[in-house]
């Protein structure tokens, strides 16, 4: 991986103390699971004959759902592509308390993907072209990192966090808007728990969804070339070169359950495909046009929140999901 020179780390170093302090204060965001809850025996994790429940279809373009253990609620982003696109679409963050109580959390957030961890709501922010974080209580939105090698990111999209505090995030250019792209590629980055920003992969075409396996040793990334790739992370946090994993039409958001099954949103197909850890297809969830993302939540992590270009859905499943 390429590492940013120390002389250009000043901004990251400035934010590092806040990042580390937040990690130290944050509770474990996954429920305590027993082994039997994470066994599928090759069976589908979808409850027989269950169908997604429409929560609301009164939205514009939805993305970035995440579950907050602190609030016992989901958060998700709405992007308005009819707004000015000078800095990407205007965004609003909403809060959902199950089963269907929705409130506006933060207008003009600039957010796409979200990731809740304790008191912090990380957001991939196209407005500031950054990985940023919101204090859930105060709603203060602070940039964590917005450049690599002196160049602005494109429009950061989605992220996952390793148990050691390392953050992996994708940077396509979907929400670049009217700005000139400074990066010569659309990349994937790692912000380490010690504040180092490094490049994971610059070869992907508009990388999008990203997730980690239950043992935290495999990183999954989908991109616009209709594939999900995987990378191995060793005990020293070193990342192997890209490996082909599965072919998926227009992969968008990706999540993993505690059995290691991988859920991949197929945007244009309107379905969520489910694969085993070996890459074998298991089942699919039919949603409708332009499915974008999903997140596991509820106190038992057995409720999927699914976002699309207009509708918001929930679906109960057999296997608890991971917060990644």
Short mmCIF file of C-alpha atoms in Angstrom, two decimals:
data_model
loop_
_atom_site.label_atom_id
_atom_site.label_comp_id
_atom_site.label_asym_id
_atom_site.label_seq_id
_atom_site.Cartn_x
_atom_site.Cartn_y
_atom_site.Cartn_z
CA UNK A 1 0.00 0.00 0.00
CA UNK A 2 1.08 3.60 -0.60
CA UNK A 3 1.43 5.65 2.54
CA UNK A 4 0.96 9.35 2.82
CA UNK A 5 4.21 11.18 3.71
CA UNK A 6 4.54 12.29 7.31
CA UNK A 7 4.76 15.95 6.37
CA UNK A 8 1.27 15.70 4.86
CA UNK A 9 -0.30 14.01 7.88
CA UNK A 10 -0.89 17.23 9.81
CA UNK A 11 -4.63 17.25 9.34
CA UNK A 12 -5.01 13.57 10.20
CA UNK A 13 -2.77 13.97 13.23
CA UNK A 14 -4.88 16.91 14.35
CA UNK A 15 -7.99 14.73 14.25
CA UNK A 16 -6.36 11.56 15.63
CA UNK A 17 -6.84 12.39 19.29
CA UNK A 18 -10.57 12.84 18.70
CA UNK A 19 -10.77 9.56 16.76
CA UNK A 20 -8.92 7.60 19.44
CA UNK A 21 -10.91 9.16 22.28
CA UNK A 22 -14.15 8.27 20.53
CA UNK A 23 -13.03 4.66 20.07
CA UNK A 24 -12.09 4.39 23.74
CA UNK A 25 -15.52 5.59 24.87
CA UNK A 26 -17.61 3.50 22.51
CA UNK A 27 -19.36 0.32 23.64
CA UNK A 28 -19.31 -2.91 21.71
CA UNK A 29 -21.96 -2.49 19.03
CA UNK A 30 -22.82 -6.13 18.41
CA UNK A 31 -25.05 -8.31 20.59
CA UNK A 32 -23.60 -11.21 22.56
CA UNK A 33 -24.12 -14.21 20.30
CA UNK A 34 -23.97 -17.91 21.02
CA UNK A 35 -22.57 -20.25 18.41
CA UNK A 36 -25.94 -21.79 17.57
CA UNK A 37 -27.29 -18.41 16.37
CA UNK A 38 -24.61 -18.27 13.70
CA UNK A 39 -25.10 -21.73 12.18
CA UNK A 40 -26.98 -22.04 8.90
CA UNK A 41 -26.05 -25.60 7.86
CA UNK A 42 -26.17 -24.41 4.28
CA UNK A 43 -29.74 -23.14 4.65
CA UNK A 44 -31.03 -19.72 3.64
CA UNK A 45 -30.99 -17.10 6.42
CA UNK A 46 -34.28 -15.76 5.07
CA UNK A 47 -37.44 -16.79 6.93
CA UNK A 48 -39.63 -18.96 4.69
CA UNK A 49 -42.34 -17.00 2.81
CA UNK A 50 -41.34 -13.72 4.46
CA UNK A 51 -41.52 -10.53 2.38
CA UNK A 52 -40.02 -7.08 2.93
CA UNK A 53 -42.34 -4.64 4.70
CA UNK A 54 -42.63 -1.16 3.24
CA UNK A 55 -41.99 1.45 5.93
CA UNK A 56 -42.36 4.47 3.65
CA UNK A 57 -42.20 5.39 -0.03
CA UNK A 58 -42.31 9.16 0.57
CA UNK A 59 -38.58 9.69 0.11
CA UNK A 60 -36.22 10.61 -2.69
CA UNK A 61 -32.98 8.61 -3.05
CA UNK A 62 -32.07 6.67 0.11
CA UNK A 63 -28.64 5.36 1.12
CA UNK A 64 -26.23 4.55 3.92
CA UNK A 65 -28.34 2.84 6.64
CA UNK A 66 -26.72 2.01 9.98
CA UNK A 67 -27.86 0.78 13.40
CA UNK A 68 -27.06 2.75 16.55
CA UNK A 69 -26.84 0.61 19.69
CA UNK A 70 -26.79 3.75 21.78
CA UNK A 71 -30.11 5.03 20.43
CA UNK A 72 -31.67 1.66 19.54
CA UNK A 73 -32.49 3.18 16.19
CA UNK A 74 -31.49 3.18 12.55
CA UNK A 75 -30.08 6.21 10.76
CA UNK A 76 -30.11 6.62 6.97
CA UNK A 77 -29.38 9.28 4.34
CA UNK A 78 -31.63 10.81 1.70
CA UNK A 79 -30.05 12.54 -1.31
CA UNK A 80 -31.88 15.11 -3.42
CA UNK A 81 -30.63 14.98 -7.00
CA UNK A 82 -33.03 17.78 -7.98
CA UNK A 83 -31.04 20.17 -5.77
CA UNK A 84 -27.95 22.09 -6.82
CA UNK A 85 -25.15 19.66 -7.66
CA UNK A 86 -22.30 22.11 -7.10
CA UNK A 87 -21.10 20.06 -4.10
CA UNK A 88 -23.07 16.91 -4.76
CA UNK A 89 -26.75 16.44 -3.85
CA UNK A 90 -28.26 18.04 -0.78
CA UNK A 91 -28.64 15.36 1.91
CA UNK A 92 -30.75 14.77 5.00
CA UNK A 93 -30.20 12.18 7.73
CA UNK A 94 -33.31 10.51 9.17
CA UNK A 95 -33.77 8.40 12.29
CA UNK A 96 -36.01 5.31 12.39
CA UNK A 97 -37.23 3.80 15.66
CA UNK A 98 -38.70 0.41 14.87
CA UNK A 99 -41.17 -0.46 13.63
CA UNK A 100 -42.02 2.74 11.72
CA UNK A 101 -41.38 5.99 13.63
CA UNK A 102 -39.31 8.27 11.39
CA UNK A 103 -37.97 11.68 12.36
CA UNK A 104 -35.64 14.14 10.66
CA UNK A 105 -32.27 14.04 12.38
CA UNK A 106 -30.04 16.44 10.41
CA UNK A 107 -30.74 18.51 7.32
CA UNK A 108 -28.04 19.56 4.83
CA UNK A 109 -25.77 16.81 6.16
CA UNK A 110 -23.87 16.16 2.92
CA UNK A 111 -23.90 12.47 3.79
CA UNK A 112 -24.07 9.24 1.85
CA UNK A 113 -22.91 6.16 3.81
CA UNK A 114 -23.27 6.17 7.61
CA UNK A 115 -21.68 4.08 10.37
CA UNK A 116 -22.77 4.39 14.00
CA UNK A 117 -20.29 3.60 16.76
CA UNK A 118 -21.19 4.60 20.31
CA UNK A 119 -21.75 8.37 20.44
CA UNK A 120 -20.35 8.87 16.95
CA UNK A 121 -22.15 8.74 13.61
CA UNK A 122 -19.43 8.48 10.98
CA UNK A 123 -20.52 9.80 7.59
CA UNK A 124 -19.04 9.57 4.12
CA UNK A 125 -19.55 13.15 3.07
CA UNK A 126 -19.69 14.27 -0.57
CA UNK A 127 -20.23 17.91 0.40
CA UNK A 128 -16.86 18.16 2.19
CA UNK A 129 -15.36 15.25 0.18
CA UNK A 130 -14.40 13.62 3.45
CA UNK A 131 -14.74 10.93 6.04
CA UNK A 132 -16.44 12.91 8.78
CA UNK A 133 -18.11 12.22 12.11
CA UNK A 134 -21.17 13.55 13.88
CA UNK A 135 -21.60 13.64 17.63
CA UNK A 136 -25.03 12.05 17.89
CA UNK A 137 -26.06 14.22 20.84
CA UNK A 138 -24.79 17.62 19.66
CA UNK A 139 -25.11 16.97 15.90
CA UNK A 140 -21.72 18.60 15.37
CA UNK A 141 -20.22 17.33 12.10
CA UNK A 142 -16.39 17.28 12.01
CA UNK A 143 -14.10 16.34 9.12
CA UNK A 144 -11.72 13.51 10.04
CA UNK A 145 -9.80 13.28 6.75
CA UNK A 146 -10.44 14.81 3.31
CA UNK A 147 -7.20 14.43 1.35
CA UNK A 148 -4.64 11.86 0.29
CA UNK A 149 -1.21 12.93 -0.97
CA UNK A 150 -2.46 16.51 -0.99
CA UNK A 151 -5.42 15.77 -3.30
CA UNK A 152 -9.09 15.96 -2.37
CA UNK A 153 -11.09 12.76 -2.30
CA UNK A 154 -13.81 12.40 -4.95
CA UNK A 155 -17.05 11.64 -3.08
CA UNK A 156 -16.52 9.13 -0.23
CA UNK A 157 -19.33 6.60 -0.29
CA UNK A 158 -19.30 3.75 2.25
CA UNK A 159 -17.19 2.42 5.13
CA UNK A 160 -16.62 -0.38 7.60
CA UNK A 161 -14.60 -0.51 10.81
CA UNK A 162 -12.25 -3.29 11.91
CA UNK A 163 -12.37 -4.32 15.57
CA UNK A 164 -8.90 -2.77 15.97
CA UNK A 165 -10.29 0.63 15.00
CA UNK A 166 -9.02 0.73 11.40
CA UNK A 167 -11.55 2.27 9.01
CA UNK A 168 -11.86 1.15 5.38
CA UNK A 169 -13.78 3.41 3.02
CA UNK A 170 -14.55 3.68 -0.69
CA UNK A 171 -14.21 6.80 -2.82
CA UNK A 172 -16.01 6.62 -6.19
CA UNK A 173 -17.02 9.83 -7.96
CA UNK A 174 -20.79 9.41 -8.12
CA UNK A 175 -21.50 12.57 -6.12
CA UNK A 176 -18.59 14.69 -7.32
CA UNK A 177 -21.10 17.16 -8.74
CA UNK A 178 -19.72 20.15 -10.60
CA UNK A 179 -16.26 19.94 -9.08
CA UNK A 180 -13.12 18.90 -10.93
CA UNK A 181 -11.84 15.46 -9.96
CA UNK A 182 -8.36 15.78 -8.41
CA UNK A 183 -7.70 12.09 -7.81
CA UNK A 184 -6.50 10.23 -10.92
CA UNK A 185 -8.47 7.15 -9.82
CA UNK A 186 -11.43 6.03 -7.73
CA UNK A 187 -9.88 4.31 -4.74
CA UNK A 188 -10.28 2.45 -1.48
CA UNK A 189 -8.49 3.73 1.63
CA UNK A 190 -7.64 2.71 5.16
CA UNK A 191 -7.52 5.17 8.04
CA UNK A 192 -5.67 3.30 10.76
CA UNK A 193 -6.45 3.63 14.45
CA UNK A 194 -3.09 5.41 14.74
CA UNK A 195 -4.09 8.04 12.17
CA UNK A 196 -2.23 6.85 9.06
CA UNK A 197 -4.14 7.19 5.81
CA UNK A 198 -3.11 4.66 3.15
CA UNK A 199 -4.29 3.49 -0.24
CA UNK A 200 -5.72 -0.05 -0.36
CA UNK A 201 -6.55 -0.25 -4.07
CA UNK A 202 -6.58 2.20 -6.98
CA UNK A 203 -7.57 -0.33 -9.65
CA UNK A 204 -11.32 -0.54 -8.98
CA UNK A 205 -13.95 1.15 -11.13
CA UNK A 206 -16.07 3.30 -8.82
CA UNK A 207 -15.76 1.15 -5.66
CA UNK A 208 -18.92 1.19 -3.59
CA UNK A 209 -20.04 -1.22 -0.84
CA UNK A 210 -17.50 -2.52 1.67
CA UNK A 211 -17.74 -5.04 4.53
CA UNK A 212 -15.65 -7.34 6.75
CA UNK A 213 -16.02 -11.03 7.52
CA UNK A 214 -16.87 -12.10 11.11
CA UNK A 215 -13.23 -13.03 11.84
CA UNK A 216 -12.14 -9.62 10.44
CA UNK A 217 -9.65 -11.32 8.12
CA UNK A 218 -11.46 -10.76 4.82
CA UNK A 219 -12.44 -7.43 3.29
CA UNK A 220 -15.17 -7.40 0.61
CA UNK A 221 -15.54 -4.53 -1.88
CA UNK A 222 -17.99 -4.15 -4.75
CA UNK A 223 -17.33 -1.95 -7.77
CA UNK A 224 -18.95 -0.78 -10.99
CA UNK A 225 -17.35 -3.55 -13.07
CA UNK A 226 -20.00 -5.98 -11.78
CA UNK A 227 -17.82 -7.79 -9.28
CA UNK A 228 -17.17 -8.16 -5.59
CA UNK A 229 -13.49 -8.55 -4.76
CA UNK A 230 -11.92 -9.81 -1.57
CA UNK A 231 -8.71 -8.99 0.28
CA UNK A 232 -7.03 -10.83 3.15
CA UNK A 233 -6.03 -8.87 6.27
CA UNK A 234 -3.31 -10.48 8.38
CA UNK A 235 -2.57 -10.10 12.10
CA UNK A 236 -0.35 -7.10 11.33
CA UNK A 237 -3.19 -5.32 9.48
CA UNK A 238 -1.40 -5.85 6.19
CA UNK A 239 -3.70 -6.31 3.20
CA UNK A 240 -3.16 -8.79 0.38
CA UNK A 241 -3.66 -7.92 -3.30
CA UNK A 242 -7.18 -8.08 -4.74
CA UNK A 243 -8.76 -11.45 -5.50
CA UNK A 244 -11.81 -12.06 -7.68
CA UNK A 245 -14.68 -13.34 -5.52
CA UNK A 246 -18.15 -13.15 -7.05
CA UNK A 247 -19.84 -11.57 -10.06
CA UNK A 248 -22.82 -9.35 -9.21
CA UNK A 249 -24.65 -6.97 -11.52
CA UNK A 250 -24.16 -3.36 -10.32
CA UNK A 251 -23.18 -4.18 -6.71
CA UNK A 252 -24.04 -1.45 -4.22
CA UNK A 253 -24.22 -1.85 -0.42
CA UNK A 254 -22.73 -4.97 1.20
CA UNK A 255 -23.31 -6.45 4.65
CA UNK A 256 -22.33 -9.71 6.40
CA UNK A 257 -24.16 -11.80 9.01
CA UNK A 258 -22.51 -13.61 11.91
CA UNK A 259 -22.41 -16.88 9.93
CA UNK A 260 -20.26 -15.12 7.34
CA UNK A 261 -22.95 -14.93 4.64
CA UNK A 262 -22.48 -11.92 2.35
CA UNK A 263 -25.51 -9.80 1.37
CA UNK A 264 -24.93 -7.77 -1.81
CA UNK A 265 -27.39 -5.18 -3.12
CA UNK A 266 -27.73 -5.42 -6.90
CA UNK A 267 -28.79 -1.89 -7.78
CA UNK A 268 -30.14 -2.35 -11.29
CA UNK A 269 -31.65 -5.79 -10.63
CA UNK A 270 -33.56 -4.64 -7.56
CA UNK A 271 -32.53 -7.61 -5.43
CA UNK A 272 -30.19 -8.45 -2.57
CA UNK A 273 -28.21 -11.59 -3.35
CA UNK A 274 -26.91 -13.72 -0.47
CA UNK A 275 -23.72 -15.74 -0.78
CA UNK A 276 -21.94 -18.20 1.48
CA UNK A 277 -18.42 -17.40 2.75
CA UNK A 278 -17.11 -19.57 -0.11
CA UNK A 279 -18.97 -17.45 -2.68
CA UNK A 280 -21.81 -19.88 -3.44
CA UNK A 281 -25.19 -18.28 -4.13
CA UNK A 282 -27.73 -19.10 -1.38
CA UNK A 283 -30.84 -16.97 -1.85
CA UNK A 284 -32.11 -13.54 -2.83
CA UNK A 285 -34.40 -10.87 -1.42
CA UNK A 286 -36.56 -9.26 -4.09
CA UNK A 287 -37.08 -5.56 -3.41
CA UNK A 288 -37.69 -3.55 -6.56
CA UNK A 289 -35.91 -1.03 -8.77
CA UNK A 290 -32.72 0.65 -7.62
CA UNK A 291 -32.03 -1.07 -4.31
CA UNK A 292 -29.06 0.74 -2.77
CA UNK A 293 -28.04 -0.58 0.64
CA UNK A 294 -28.95 -2.48 3.81
CA UNK A 295 -28.07 -2.71 7.50
CA UNK A 296 -28.75 -5.17 10.31
CA UNK A 297 -30.38 -3.79 13.45
CA UNK A 298 -32.83 -4.33 16.25
CA UNK A 299 -31.72 -5.48 19.68
CA UNK A 300 -31.07 -8.98 18.30
CA UNK A 301 -29.63 -7.72 14.95
CA UNK A 302 -32.19 -9.79 13.05
CA UNK A 303 -33.96 -6.88 11.33
CA UNK A 304 -32.71 -5.72 7.95
CA UNK A 305 -33.31 -2.12 6.98
CA UNK A 306 -33.22 -1.84 3.18
CA UNK A 307 -32.90 1.41 1.24
CA UNK A 308 -33.83 2.05 -2.39
CA UNK A 309 -34.12 5.02 -4.72
CA UNK A 310 -37.48 5.80 -3.13
CA UNK A 311 -38.70 3.22 -0.63
CA UNK A 312 -37.59 2.14 2.84
CA UNK A 313 -38.18 -1.51 3.84
CA UNK A 314 -37.62 -3.86 6.76
CA UNK A 315 -37.25 -7.63 6.77
CA UNK A 316 -36.74 -10.02 9.69
CA UNK A 317 -34.12 -12.73 9.17
CA UNK A 318 -32.94 -15.87 10.99
CA UNK A 319 -29.27 -14.97 11.47
CA UNK A 320 -28.00 -11.89 13.35
CA UNK A 321 -25.98 -9.48 11.29
CA UNK A 322 -22.74 -7.68 11.97
CA UNK A 323 -22.38 -3.94 12.46
CA UNK A 324 -20.18 -3.40 9.43
#
